[in-house]
Amino acid sequence: VVSRTLWLSQQGELCHSISPLNRPTLTIDPGDTVMVETEDAFGGVIRTKDDEFDPLVYRSLDWTSNPLTGPIFVKEAKKGDTLVVEIKDIKPTIGQGVATVLDLLWLLSENATARFLDVKIPAEKVLRRICPIKDRKVYWSEKVVLPYRPMIGEIATAPGAVMPNPGCHGGNMDLPEVSIGSKLFMPVYVPGALLHVGDAHAAQGEAELSGVAIEMPAECTLAVDLIRSKTIRWPRLETADYIMSVASSTTHGASLRDAIRIAFMELVLWLEEEYRFDRWDAYQLCTQVAKVTIGNITCVGAKFPKEYL
Amino acid sequence: VVSRTLWLSQQGELCHSISPLNRPTLTIDPGDTVMVETEDAFGGVIRTKDDEFDPLVYRSLDWTSNPLTGPIFVKEAKKGDTLVVEIKDIKPTIGQGVATVLDLLWLLSENATARFLDVKIPAEKVLRRICPIKDRKVYWSEKVVLPYRPMIGEIATAPGAVMPNPGCHGGNMDLPEVSIGSKLFMPVYVPGALLHVGDAHAAQGEAELSGVAIEMPAECTLAVDLIRSKTIRWPRLETADYIMSVASSTTHGASLRDAIRIAFMELVLWLEEEYRFDRWDAYQLCTQVAKVTIGNITCVGAKFPKEYL
Amino acid sequence: VVSRTLWLSQQGELCHSISPLNRPTLTIDPGDTVMVETEDAFGGVIRTKDDEFDPLVYRSLDWTSNPLTGPIFVKEAKKGDTLVVEIKDIKPTIGQGVATVLDLLWLLSENATARFLDVKIPAEKVLRRICPIKDRKVYWSEKVVLPYRPMIGEIATAPGAVMPNPGCHGGNMDLPEVSIGSKLFMPVYVPGALLHVGDAHAAQGEAELSGVAIEMPAECTLAVDLIRSKTIRWPRLETADYIMSVASSTTHGASLRDAIRIAFMELVLWLEEEYRFDRWDAYQLCTQVAKVTIGNITCVGAKFPKEYL
Amino acid sequence: VVSRTLWLSQQGELCHSISPLNRPTLTIDPGDTVMVETEDAFGGVIRTKDDEFDPLVYRSLDWTSNPLTGPIFVKEAKKGDTLVVEIKDIKPTIGQGVATVLDLLWLLSENATARFLDVKIPAEKVLRRICPIKDRKVYWSEKVVLPYRPMIGEIATAPGAVMPNPGCHGGNMDLPEVSIGSKLFMPVYVPGALLHVGDAHAAQGEAELSGVAIEMPAECTLAVDLIRSKTIRWPRLETADYIMSVASSTTHGASLRDAIRIAFMELVLWLEEEYRFDRWDAYQLCTQVAKVTIGNITCVGAKFPKEYL
């Protein structure tokens, strides 16, 4: 069987949550490559300095997910399998991205605190930046030019039911490592896996301090495959240099520290199960060589260098 | 208009998540009283010491919510209103409840830790207790008899979209104060509010250490009303002695401490907005007289004694 | 041997940290009762609305502890013993207490956030309240009169070396239950135990929202005794109605949730070791009947009702 | 004035806490370079596979700090200044380091949980590894050879009084960036600054999972200088590629997430104060390009790439 390349344009309605109830917009075979058009985190509402944008209205539509393309139904995928998505490319589609400041949720945990303190931040439009992207550079200001380091902020299979976002199924992880050349492994919970994709960033630091990266509409080229009857509990990632376990602090009220703990436990068990490490050796060696990536402030990856596998 | 009393039996399918997509099973007017039959947290599967119960299978059906009755569509309720539910009564329907130990999620944050540590707990069936309930007493063991202090563990309006559970819409709060005589205020996000009810407990301590209270099927008598055009951000509760703001640590990766902070900020702003307190006076007086209730470990209430209102 | 009553006036220098290096100001026998004069949390600097007070200067003197009286050397006490302090009385010594707002550390976790946000709070003096205390009432304002519910905010043995405050040795727990009629058990780490006492409050709510209760100088009557060769890991408390395990989130970067978890584990093990409960029964019964007290936001108590012992 | 090079051998007694009460073991001028001999985190007790080591005894001596050399009194340093320590070199002194597993504190937050769960880990001696270090390589096992990436795990000025460790004064940060070529800035709280140094590691991953890196006695060459009348609130670090703000979660019960928040706020204010960034630009640019390092699980650094300064 020759693997095909399919095109999923972002014409129809965007998904606003990751759900088993979303109707597939494309059906593919394991092994197919899909070019997925994604809209940006603002649903394409902000294209110029002057576009009107009301975050409250926007949020009320659905604040638990970015606008997503899909879901993509992967034939034969069933509960207990693992979906593999290799990211072949991420291209900006309109030659620009947008950065801004919406609120201080991350800083203050909740808007009640901001209200209590009468915190004022400058108007969103004043802080808004339309950043041209060309020749693999992102023009953040006249002086500051960033390298184009694209990534997919939100990608997930559908959970069996409602699940926090991000969660065991992936979701809004905002991990810079979900980038070109990486392979992402996600648990399959429902028939067809139902792959959702969106929220591409042209550049993003760790922790995504303000919650808004360089948000851009993009065309993501994804090679999708299936590992049958292999069950993982949390997403895994393989980059050029690392294997990485992902966990998040949205589940069961876990703290960020709990999430790091979970990610490391999964990493140690992964090393035991697939790379024949003794459990306690893996535990010790992680202590000496592992790295931690903080995605957005709720999601973390524990990374082990491939050179020691 | 005379307010009616309606009956919502638990015959049909239970809801397994709190969702705007759930179809109403009853439509009522504001002012109506409803007697709602609820199934227990195990979906009625455990009635005797010997009933088979597989938590993994059970969870895979939907682990983000207890089995719920409803939703109930409240006519005229619309986004921006507040739904008021006065709890008139909570009766056990089969004269018993069940307590047990399922896993150690709460203790270890995640099962990966348990697997890494090879933690063993006694079999669920061994620890399982079928507790007769009669004459307002719960027979926990031959020696230990608890007072019947019923409460509703999970109650919510439907969020606009996916929301963590518990969250701003209520949900699996497991607050002992959601009991007979209390009035619960919840934000309305969708037309009809879509009230979901379930997970009654015959008794529960604060923090719900093992995650399993005395779980019972129940008949809950609820007087449902509407405050139009009044918008609240988090659930509020009024008991005989306290007003109480509720917040949870499932949202945006907030910690339990963050949740307490959120609940207090909402309480202070509530005192300012409705009880004419100066903001800083309210802040100081809460310091001297407020109480905190930990529901399950993810949900908290900040309480202010009514005598100082 | 007749037990004596001794007097420890607050004339000399106050301790500004809980340390094994502090020189004893009084030596007693196990069984003695001591009337301890304590200064308030502001070192007595604020007595009127107009007294000058600079929190920064004050903090730089020693911000990890309130001004403390002692330490008291308890003869024969040695590492591995448990010190028992029964609180017989707490009397206000100048007929007033002071409440105020110092900063927003609790709300914002750190002053950097406040500086980033340019948060302004009203001047301390404007918010300051001098509250007369008489006839077991605290006059908070012309309208609001609080019941006098005195407690000791900070009480500790000396740790073996530096320890976070609060910590396993007690310290600035700010638990309302450390009140008249309660017995507090603390680990002994150094010869003589070195009991430190201070920071009395005329009233305080749970969580001590602003960080400043009704702070008063006081005379605390303490019956001090020793349980030889009994080692506990965290403070314990016995009130009229409850036994209570204490833990705090200052140790090893534990979260508040971790502290609750620690306190409950200690409570369950206590029930097992001293009250002949099966471990899993204790775990389950705590789930049904336990309460949680949040002291200041870093310290918690898990409480088990004595009626089920 | 010519800067001198001095030698501080580790002959005398080690410090077991970072304290203003520790007597200086060396006095230097600002601008001097010191070669400091440090003992390993086990106080040199473990040199072979067979050496007896009792973590409980060891901890009871002082569990809040590693064995430290110093303090070094820096002439003219006074409260409100900033101490600058440039790390010129870190050499292993006995050609080996030791790695092991002591307990599961990090995993379980507290030993009560381990006791409740009857968690068993293999004996420390079984897991212990004596790792030869030569030619800039660390021989972890027959198969695994790690690059020698030395760092100083604990370095601090003395706080004004008791302070959590790590804290605003530095301490047991376990940040891999505290390495050769880096400049560390720490607040001065007491006359002479009182620099404490110890806990060198031959290699360590982020988060220091088990709590034990490749622990080695070392000779650290430190160029010590002073910035007069410049006050910082938390340690700062300058590496070849980054400027970095440090914060920790041990203070006031802050969570790891709070610590990241604090570190970022300090970083943004630093960019504003010293690099002429607009505050909100700095906030946004950190969002796009910053990195986060997790030291041991309680301490974090927020890093900004120098190329954008």
mmCIF file of N, CA, C and O in Angstrom, chain A residues 17 21 60 62-64 79 105 109-110 112-113 115-116 118 161-164 233-234 249-253 258 261-262 265-266 268-269 273 279-280 283 298, chain B residues 17 21 60 62-64 79 105 109-110 112-113 115-116 118 161-164 233-234 249-253 258 261-262 265-266 268-269 273 279-280 283 298:
data_model
loop_
_atom_site.group_PDB
_atom_site.id
_atom_site.type_symbol
_atom_site.label_atom_id
_atom_site.label_comp_id
_atom_site.label_asym_id
_atom_site.label_seq_id
_atom_site.Cartn_x
_atom_site.Cartn_y
_atom_site.Cartn_z
ATOM 1 N N SER A 17 -13.787 22.437 21.095
ATOM 2 C CA SER A 17 -13.361 21.594 22.214
ATOM 3 C C SER A 17 -12.929 20.260 21.639
ATOM 4 O O SER A 17 -13.279 19.905 20.519
ATOM 5 N N LEU A 21 -17.459 13.625 20.546
ATOM 6 C CA LEU A 21 -18.712 13.890 19.832
ATOM 7 C C LEU A 21 -18.497 14.704 18.557
ATOM 8 O O LEU A 21 -19.408 14.844 17.755
ATOM 9 N N SER A 60 -16.290 33.135 25.929
ATOM 10 C CA SER A 60 -17.595 32.568 26.243
ATOM 11 C C SER A 60 -18.008 31.563 25.180
ATOM 12 O O SER A 60 -18.810 30.679 25.423
ATOM 13 N N ASP A 62 -15.988 29.394 23.856
ATOM 14 C CA ASP A 62 -15.361 28.170 24.328
ATOM 15 C C ASP A 62 -13.968 28.476 24.814
ATOM 16 O O ASP A 62 -13.036 28.622 24.030
ATOM 17 N N TRP A 63 -13.790 28.515 26.098
ATOM 18 C CA TRP A 63 -12.490 28.928 26.584
ATOM 19 C C TRP A 63 -11.587 27.754 26.940
ATOM 20 O O TRP A 63 -10.505 27.945 27.427
ATOM 21 N N THR A 64 -12.015 26.531 26.710
ATOM 22 C CA THR A 64 -11.141 25.434 27.107
ATOM 23 C C THR A 64 -10.277 24.928 25.971
ATOM 24 O O THR A 64 -9.484 24.030 26.168
ATOM 25 N N LYS A 79 -9.554 1.953 20.833
ATOM 26 C CA LYS A 79 -9.160 2.130 22.228
ATOM 27 C C LYS A 79 -8.027 1.167 22.608
ATOM 28 O O LYS A 79 -8.100 -0.024 22.332
ATOM 29 N N LEU A 105 -4.295 36.123 33.914
ATOM 30 C CA LEU A 105 -4.747 34.889 34.528
ATOM 31 C C LEU A 105 -3.582 34.090 35.099
ATOM 32 O O LEU A 105 -3.630 33.591 36.212
ATOM 33 N N SER A 109 -3.723 33.751 38.888
ATOM 34 C CA SER A 109 -4.531 32.537 39.031
ATOM 35 C C SER A 109 -5.994 32.768 38.682
ATOM 36 O O SER A 109 -6.683 31.877 38.274
ATOM 37 N N GLU A 110 -6.461 33.970 38.876
ATOM 38 C CA GLU A 110 -7.902 34.173 38.681
ATOM 39 C C GLU A 110 -8.208 35.655 38.568
ATOM 40 O O GLU A 110 -7.566 36.476 39.210
ATOM 41 N N ALA A 112 -10.592 37.238 39.810
ATOM 42 C CA ALA A 112 -11.082 37.845 41.055
ATOM 43 C C ALA A 112 -9.952 38.610 41.744
ATOM 44 O O ALA A 112 -10.166 39.694 42.285
ATOM 45 N N THR A 113 -8.774 38.055 41.721
ATOM 46 C CA THR A 113 -7.650 38.743 42.347
ATOM 47 C C THR A 113 -7.380 40.062 41.627
ATOM 48 O O THR A 113 -7.172 41.095 42.262
ATOM 49 N N ARG A 115 -9.475 41.843 40.033
ATOM 50 C CA ARG A 115 -10.553 42.769 40.350
ATOM 51 C C ARG A 115 -10.382 43.326 41.752
ATOM 52 O O ARG A 115 -10.557 44.510 41.997
ATOM 53 N N PHE A 116 -10.049 42.447 42.671
ATOM 54 C CA PHE A 116 -9.849 42.900 44.042
ATOM 55 C C PHE A 116 -8.755 43.962 44.094
ATOM 56 O O PHE A 116 -8.858 44.953 44.813
ATOM 57 N N ASP A 118 -7.802 45.903 41.713
ATOM 58 C CA ASP A 118 -7.974 46.957 40.711
ATOM 59 C C ASP A 118 -6.777 47.026 39.778
ATOM 60 O O ASP A 118 -6.280 48.110 39.448
ATOM 61 N N ALA A 161 -14.302 10.637 27.141
ATOM 62 C CA ALA A 161 -15.366 11.542 27.568
ATOM 63 C C ALA A 161 -14.707 12.891 27.842
ATOM 64 O O ALA A 161 -13.695 13.216 27.243
ATOM 65 N N VAL A 162 -15.288 13.644 28.717
ATOM 66 C CA VAL A 162 -14.697 14.938 29.038
ATOM 67 C C VAL A 162 -13.350 14.720 29.727
ATOM 68 O O VAL A 162 -13.210 13.850 30.567
ATOM 69 N N MET A 163 -12.371 15.489 29.356
ATOM 70 C CA MET A 163 -11.073 15.412 30.023
ATOM 71 C C MET A 163 -10.510 16.830 30.109
ATOM 72 O O MET A 163 -10.776 17.654 29.248
ATOM 73 N N PRO A 164 -9.769 17.112 31.169
ATOM 74 C CA PRO A 164 -9.179 18.443 31.248
ATOM 75 C C PRO A 164 -8.250 18.678 30.055
ATOM 76 O O PRO A 164 -7.755 17.721 29.454
ATOM 77 N N ARG A 233 -0.212 5.912 28.794
ATOM 78 C CA ARG A 233 -1.126 6.634 29.688
ATOM 79 C C ARG A 233 -1.105 8.133 29.472
ATOM 80 O O ARG A 233 -2.053 8.836 29.773
ATOM 81 N N TRP A 234 0.020 8.645 29.004
ATOM 82 C CA TRP A 234 0.193 10.077 28.764
ATOM 83 C C TRP A 234 0.918 10.228 27.423
ATOM 84 O O TRP A 234 1.577 9.292 26.978
ATOM 85 N N SER A 249 -0.841 19.513 34.902
ATOM 86 C CA SER A 249 -1.316 19.778 36.259
ATOM 87 C C SER A 249 -2.795 20.122 36.289
ATOM 88 O O SER A 249 -3.286 20.641 37.274
ATOM 89 N N THR A 250 -3.500 19.839 35.224
ATOM 90 C CA THR A 250 -4.932 20.159 35.208
ATOM 91 C C THR A 250 -5.770 19.005 35.749
ATOM 92 O O THR A 250 -6.938 19.164 36.039
ATOM 93 N N THR A 251 -5.146 17.845 35.895
ATOM 94 C CA THR A 251 -5.894 16.642 36.220
ATOM 95 C C THR A 251 -5.958 16.422 37.728
ATOM 96 O O THR A 251 -4.917 16.404 38.373
ATOM 97 N N HIS A 252 -7.146 16.256 38.252
ATOM 98 C CA HIS A 252 -7.320 15.943 39.671
ATOM 99 C C HIS A 252 -6.682 16.985 40.581
ATOM 100 O O HIS A 252 -6.243 16.650 41.685
ATOM 101 N N GLY A 253 -6.564 18.204 40.115
ATOM 102 C CA GLY A 253 -5.990 19.227 40.981
ATOM 103 C C GLY A 253 -4.519 19.028 41.282
ATOM 104 O O GLY A 253 -4.004 19.523 42.281
ATOM 105 N N ASP A 258 3.531 18.120 41.008
ATOM 106 C CA ASP A 258 2.952 16.790 40.784
ATOM 107 C C ASP A 258 3.114 16.387 39.324
ATOM 108 O O ASP A 258 3.413 15.233 39.015
ATOM 109 N N ARG A 261 6.524 15.281 38.624
ATOM 110 C CA ARG A 261 6.638 13.955 39.240
ATOM 111 C C ARG A 261 6.002 12.876 38.351
ATOM 112 O O ARG A 261 6.581 11.821 38.121
ATOM 113 N N ILE A 262 4.812 13.161 37.873
ATOM 114 C CA ILE A 262 4.129 12.195 36.996
ATOM 115 C C ILE A 262 4.944 11.967 35.728
ATOM 116 O O ILE A 262 5.169 10.832 35.306
ATOM 117 N N MET A 265 7.916 9.807 36.483
ATOM 118 C CA MET A 265 7.570 8.410 36.737
ATOM 119 C C MET A 265 7.262 7.699 35.425
ATOM 120 O O MET A 265 7.674 6.567 35.212
ATOM 121 N N GLU A 266 6.537 8.378 34.550
ATOM 122 C CA GLU A 266 6.250 7.776 33.248
ATOM 123 C C GLU A 266 7.540 7.563 32.456
ATOM 124 O O GLU A 266 7.699 6.555 31.771
ATOM 125 N N VAL A 268 10.596 7.054 33.667
ATOM 126 C CA VAL A 268 11.340 5.942 34.266
ATOM 127 C C VAL A 268 10.704 4.604 33.865
ATOM 128 O O VAL A 268 11.407 3.655 33.474
ATOM 129 N N LEU A 269 9.388 4.538 33.904
ATOM 130 C CA LEU A 269 8.716 3.290 33.538
ATOM 131 C C LEU A 269 8.872 3.003 32.044
ATOM 132 O O LEU A 269 8.958 1.850 31.621
ATOM 133 N N GLU A 273 10.384 -0.309 30.531
ATOM 134 C CA GLU A 273 9.577 -1.177 29.670
ATOM 135 C C GLU A 273 10.142 -1.329 28.264
ATOM 136 O O GLU A 273 10.079 -2.392 27.672
ATOM 137 N N ARG A 279 14.712 -0.395 36.846
ATOM 138 C CA ARG A 279 13.911 0.733 37.300
ATOM 139 C C ARG A 279 14.700 1.751 38.132
ATOM 140 O O ARG A 279 14.600 2.946 37.934
ATOM 141 N N TRP A 280 15.503 1.241 39.026
ATOM 142 C CA TRP A 280 16.222 2.151 39.919
ATOM 143 C C TRP A 280 17.422 2.787 39.236
ATOM 144 O O TRP A 280 17.812 3.911 39.565
ATOM 145 N N TYR A 283 15.867 5.569 37.352
ATOM 146 C CA TYR A 283 15.558 6.636 38.324
ATOM 147 C C TYR A 283 16.816 7.453 38.630
ATOM 148 O O TYR A 283 16.793 8.686 38.652
ATOM 149 N N THR A 298 0.876 24.827 32.714
ATOM 150 C CA THR A 298 0.166 23.651 33.235
ATOM 151 C C THR A 298 0.725 22.331 32.736
ATOM 152 O O THR A 298 0.329 21.278 33.217
ATOM 153 N N SER B 17 -21.317 13.046 31.905
ATOM 154 C CA SER B 17 -20.521 14.273 31.967
ATOM 155 C C SER B 17 -21.491 15.432 32.012
ATOM 156 O O SER B 17 -22.660 15.297 31.658
ATOM 157 N N LEU B 21 -24.445 19.662 25.743
ATOM 158 C CA LEU B 21 -25.014 18.805 24.701
ATOM 159 C C LEU B 21 -25.974 17.762 25.252
ATOM 160 O O LEU B 21 -26.677 17.087 24.503
ATOM 161 N N SER B 60 -13.374 4.064 32.444
ATOM 162 C CA SER B 60 -13.221 4.263 31.018
ATOM 163 C C SER B 60 -14.538 4.714 30.405
ATOM 164 O O SER B 60 -14.563 5.319 29.347
ATOM 165 N N ASP B 62 -16.496 6.927 31.744
ATOM 166 C CA ASP B 62 -16.429 8.374 31.904
ATOM 167 C C ASP B 62 -15.933 8.689 33.297
ATOM 168 O O ASP B 62 -16.680 8.621 34.263
ATOM 169 N N TRP B 63 -14.707 9.076 33.376
ATOM 170 C CA TRP B 63 -14.147 9.259 34.705
ATOM 171 C C TRP B 63 -14.178 10.702 35.170
ATOM 172 O O TRP B 63 -13.686 11.007 36.223
ATOM 173 N N THR B 64 -14.777 11.591 34.405
ATOM 174 C CA THR B 64 -14.750 12.975 34.869
ATOM 175 C C THR B 64 -16.008 13.362 35.626
ATOM 176 O O THR B 64 -16.120 14.481 36.100
ATOM 177 N N LYS B 79 -28.014 32.718 29.675
ATOM 178 C CA LYS B 79 -26.641 33.105 29.998
ATOM 179 C C LYS B 79 -26.619 34.448 30.739
ATOM 180 O O LYS B 79 -27.260 35.412 30.323
ATOM 181 N N LEU B 105 -5.100 7.545 44.177
ATOM 182 C CA LEU B 105 -4.886 8.697 43.314
ATOM 183 C C LEU B 105 -4.624 9.954 44.134
ATOM 184 O O LEU B 105 -3.727 10.736 43.861
ATOM 185 N N SER B 109 -1.103 11.417 43.643
ATOM 186 C CA SER B 109 -1.298 12.315 42.515
ATOM 187 C C SER B 109 -1.539 11.561 41.211
ATOM 188 O O SER B 109 -2.174 12.062 40.315
ATOM 189 N N GLU B 110 -1.007 10.380 41.092
ATOM 190 C CA GLU B 110 -1.100 9.702 39.814
ATOM 191 C C GLU B 110 -0.731 8.241 39.979
ATOM 192 O O GLU B 110 0.121 7.900 40.785
ATOM 193 N N ALA B 112 1.006 6.464 38.083
ATOM 194 C CA ALA B 112 2.394 6.139 37.715
ATOM 195 C C ALA B 112 3.250 5.999 38.964
ATOM 196 O O ALA B 112 4.107 5.110 39.050
ATOM 197 N N THR B 113 3.029 6.870 39.918
ATOM 198 C CA THR B 113 3.803 6.778 41.153
ATOM 199 C C THR B 113 3.527 5.449 41.852
ATOM 200 O O THR B 113 4.435 4.772 42.326
ATOM 201 N N ARG B 115 2.595 2.711 40.496
ATOM 202 C CA ARG B 115 3.218 1.625 39.744
ATOM 203 C C ARG B 115 4.722 1.608 39.960
ATOM 204 O O ARG B 115 5.332 0.562 40.149
ATOM 205 N N PHE B 116 5.309 2.779 39.954
ATOM 206 C CA PHE B 116 6.756 2.847 40.182
ATOM 207 C C PHE B 116 7.106 2.234 41.537
ATOM 208 O O PHE B 116 8.100 1.534 41.689
ATOM 209 N N ASP B 118 5.412 0.078 43.209
ATOM 210 C CA ASP B 118 4.795 -1.229 43.441
ATOM 211 C C ASP B 118 3.906 -1.205 44.682
ATOM 212 O O ASP B 118 3.929 -2.121 45.506
ATOM 213 N N ALA B 161 -19.200 25.340 27.356
ATOM 214 C CA ALA B 161 -18.491 24.316 26.593
ATOM 215 C C ALA B 161 -17.838 23.392 27.613
ATOM 216 O O ALA B 161 -18.328 23.245 28.719
ATOM 217 N N VAL B 162 -16.756 22.782 27.245
ATOM 218 C CA VAL B 162 -16.078 21.894 28.178
ATOM 219 C C VAL B 162 -15.509 22.718 29.337
ATOM 220 O O VAL B 162 -14.976 23.799 29.134
ATOM 221 N N MET B 163 -15.653 22.234 30.534
ATOM 222 C CA MET B 163 -15.074 22.914 31.685
ATOM 223 C C MET B 163 -14.565 21.849 32.648
ATOM 224 O O MET B 163 -15.126 20.773 32.724
ATOM 225 N N PRO B 164 -13.491 22.135 33.356
ATOM 226 C CA PRO B 164 -13.018 21.148 34.318
ATOM 227 C C PRO B 164 -14.096 20.863 35.360
ATOM 228 O O PRO B 164 -14.984 21.683 35.583
ATOM 229 N N ARG B 233 -19.484 34.495 39.158
ATOM 230 C CA ARG B 233 -18.381 33.840 38.453
ATOM 231 C C ARG B 233 -18.115 32.419 38.965
ATOM 232 O O ARG B 233 -17.588 31.579 38.250
ATOM 233 N N TRP B 234 -18.446 32.194 40.204
ATOM 234 C CA TRP B 234 -18.221 30.888 40.822
ATOM 235 C C TRP B 234 -19.470 30.570 41.653
ATOM 236 O O TRP B 234 -20.208 31.479 42.035
ATOM 237 N N SER B 249 -9.441 23.920 42.297
ATOM 238 C CA SER B 249 -8.055 23.947 41.830
ATOM 239 C C SER B 249 -7.888 23.182 40.529
ATOM 240 O O SER B 249 -6.771 22.849 40.157
ATOM 241 N N THR B 250 -8.980 22.897 39.851
ATOM 242 C CA THR B 250 -8.853 22.153 38.594
ATOM 243 C C THR B 250 -8.676 23.090 37.411
ATOM 244 O O THR B 250 -8.336 22.658 36.322
ATOM 245 N N THR B 251 -8.916 24.356 37.621
ATOM 246 C CA THR B 251 -8.954 25.308 36.517
ATOM 247 C C THR B 251 -7.591 25.939 36.290
ATOM 248 O O THR B 251 -7.009 26.490 37.219
ATOM 249 N N HIS B 252 -7.114 25.890 35.072
ATOM 250 C CA HIS B 252 -5.859 26.546 34.695
ATOM 251 C C HIS B 252 -4.691 26.086 35.562
ATOM 252 O O HIS B 252 -3.761 26.859 35.780
ATOM 253 N N GLY B 253 -4.745 24.892 36.087
ATOM 254 C CA GLY B 253 -3.620 24.414 36.877
ATOM 255 C C GLY B 253 -3.434 25.143 38.192
ATOM 256 O O GLY B 253 -2.354 25.158 38.764
ATOM 257 N N ASP B 258 -4.189 28.406 45.595
ATOM 258 C CA ASP B 258 -4.798 29.347 44.648
ATOM 259 C C ASP B 258 -6.321 29.319 44.781
ATOM 260 O O ASP B 258 -6.979 30.353 44.741
ATOM 261 N N ARG B 261 -7.420 31.200 47.723
ATOM 262 C CA ARG B 261 -7.241 32.602 47.388
ATOM 263 C C ARG B 261 -8.394 33.097 46.512
ATOM 264 O O ARG B 261 -8.965 34.162 46.760
ATOM 265 N N ILE B 262 -8.737 32.320 45.502
ATOM 266 C CA ILE B 262 -9.844 32.707 44.617
ATOM 267 C C ILE B 262 -11.145 32.790 45.410
ATOM 268 O O ILE B 262 -11.904 33.753 45.299
ATOM 269 N N MET B 265 -11.203 35.903 47.522
ATOM 270 C CA MET B 265 -11.379 37.129 46.746
ATOM 271 C C MET B 265 -12.840 37.275 46.319
ATOM 272 O O MET B 265 -13.419 38.351 46.378
ATOM 273 N N GLU B 266 -13.447 36.171 45.915
ATOM 274 C CA GLU B 266 -14.861 36.226 45.544
ATOM 275 C C GLU B 266 -15.714 36.589 46.762
ATOM 276 O O GLU B 266 -16.692 37.328 46.652
ATOM 277 N N VAL B 268 -14.811 38.364 49.422
ATOM 278 C CA VAL B 268 -14.601 39.786 49.736
ATOM 279 C C VAL B 268 -15.388 40.663 48.763
ATOM 280 O O VAL B 268 -16.066 41.617 49.159
ATOM 281 N N LEU B 269 -15.325 40.326 47.490
ATOM 282 C CA LEU B 269 -16.042 41.130 46.495
ATOM 283 C C LEU B 269 -17.556 40.992 46.663
ATOM 284 O O LEU B 269 -18.313 41.924 46.419
ATOM 285 N N GLU B 273 -20.086 43.985 47.207
ATOM 286 C CA GLU B 273 -21.137 44.258 46.235
ATOM 287 C C GLU B 273 -22.546 44.141 46.811
ATOM 288 O O GLU B 273 -23.429 44.894 46.455
ATOM 289 N N ARG B 279 -14.230 47.331 50.833
ATOM 290 C CA ARG B 279 -13.430 46.198 50.386
ATOM 291 C C ARG B 279 -12.341 45.790 51.382
ATOM 292 O O ARG B 279 -12.144 44.608 51.667
ATOM 293 N N TRP B 280 -11.666 46.767 51.908
ATOM 294 C CA TRP B 280 -10.564 46.453 52.809
ATOM 295 C C TRP B 280 -11.058 46.049 54.194
ATOM 296 O O TRP B 280 -10.404 45.250 54.888
ATOM 297 N N TYR B 283 -11.924 42.486 53.712
ATOM 298 C CA TYR B 283 -10.659 41.722 53.675
ATOM 299 C C TYR B 283 -10.159 41.478 55.095
ATOM 300 O O TYR B 283 -9.760 40.365 55.454
ATOM 301 N N THR B 298 -9.927 19.005 45.731
ATOM 302 C CA THR B 298 -9.777 19.996 44.662
ATOM 303 C C THR B 298 -10.681 21.210 44.813
ATOM 304 O O THR B 298 -10.540 22.175 44.075
#
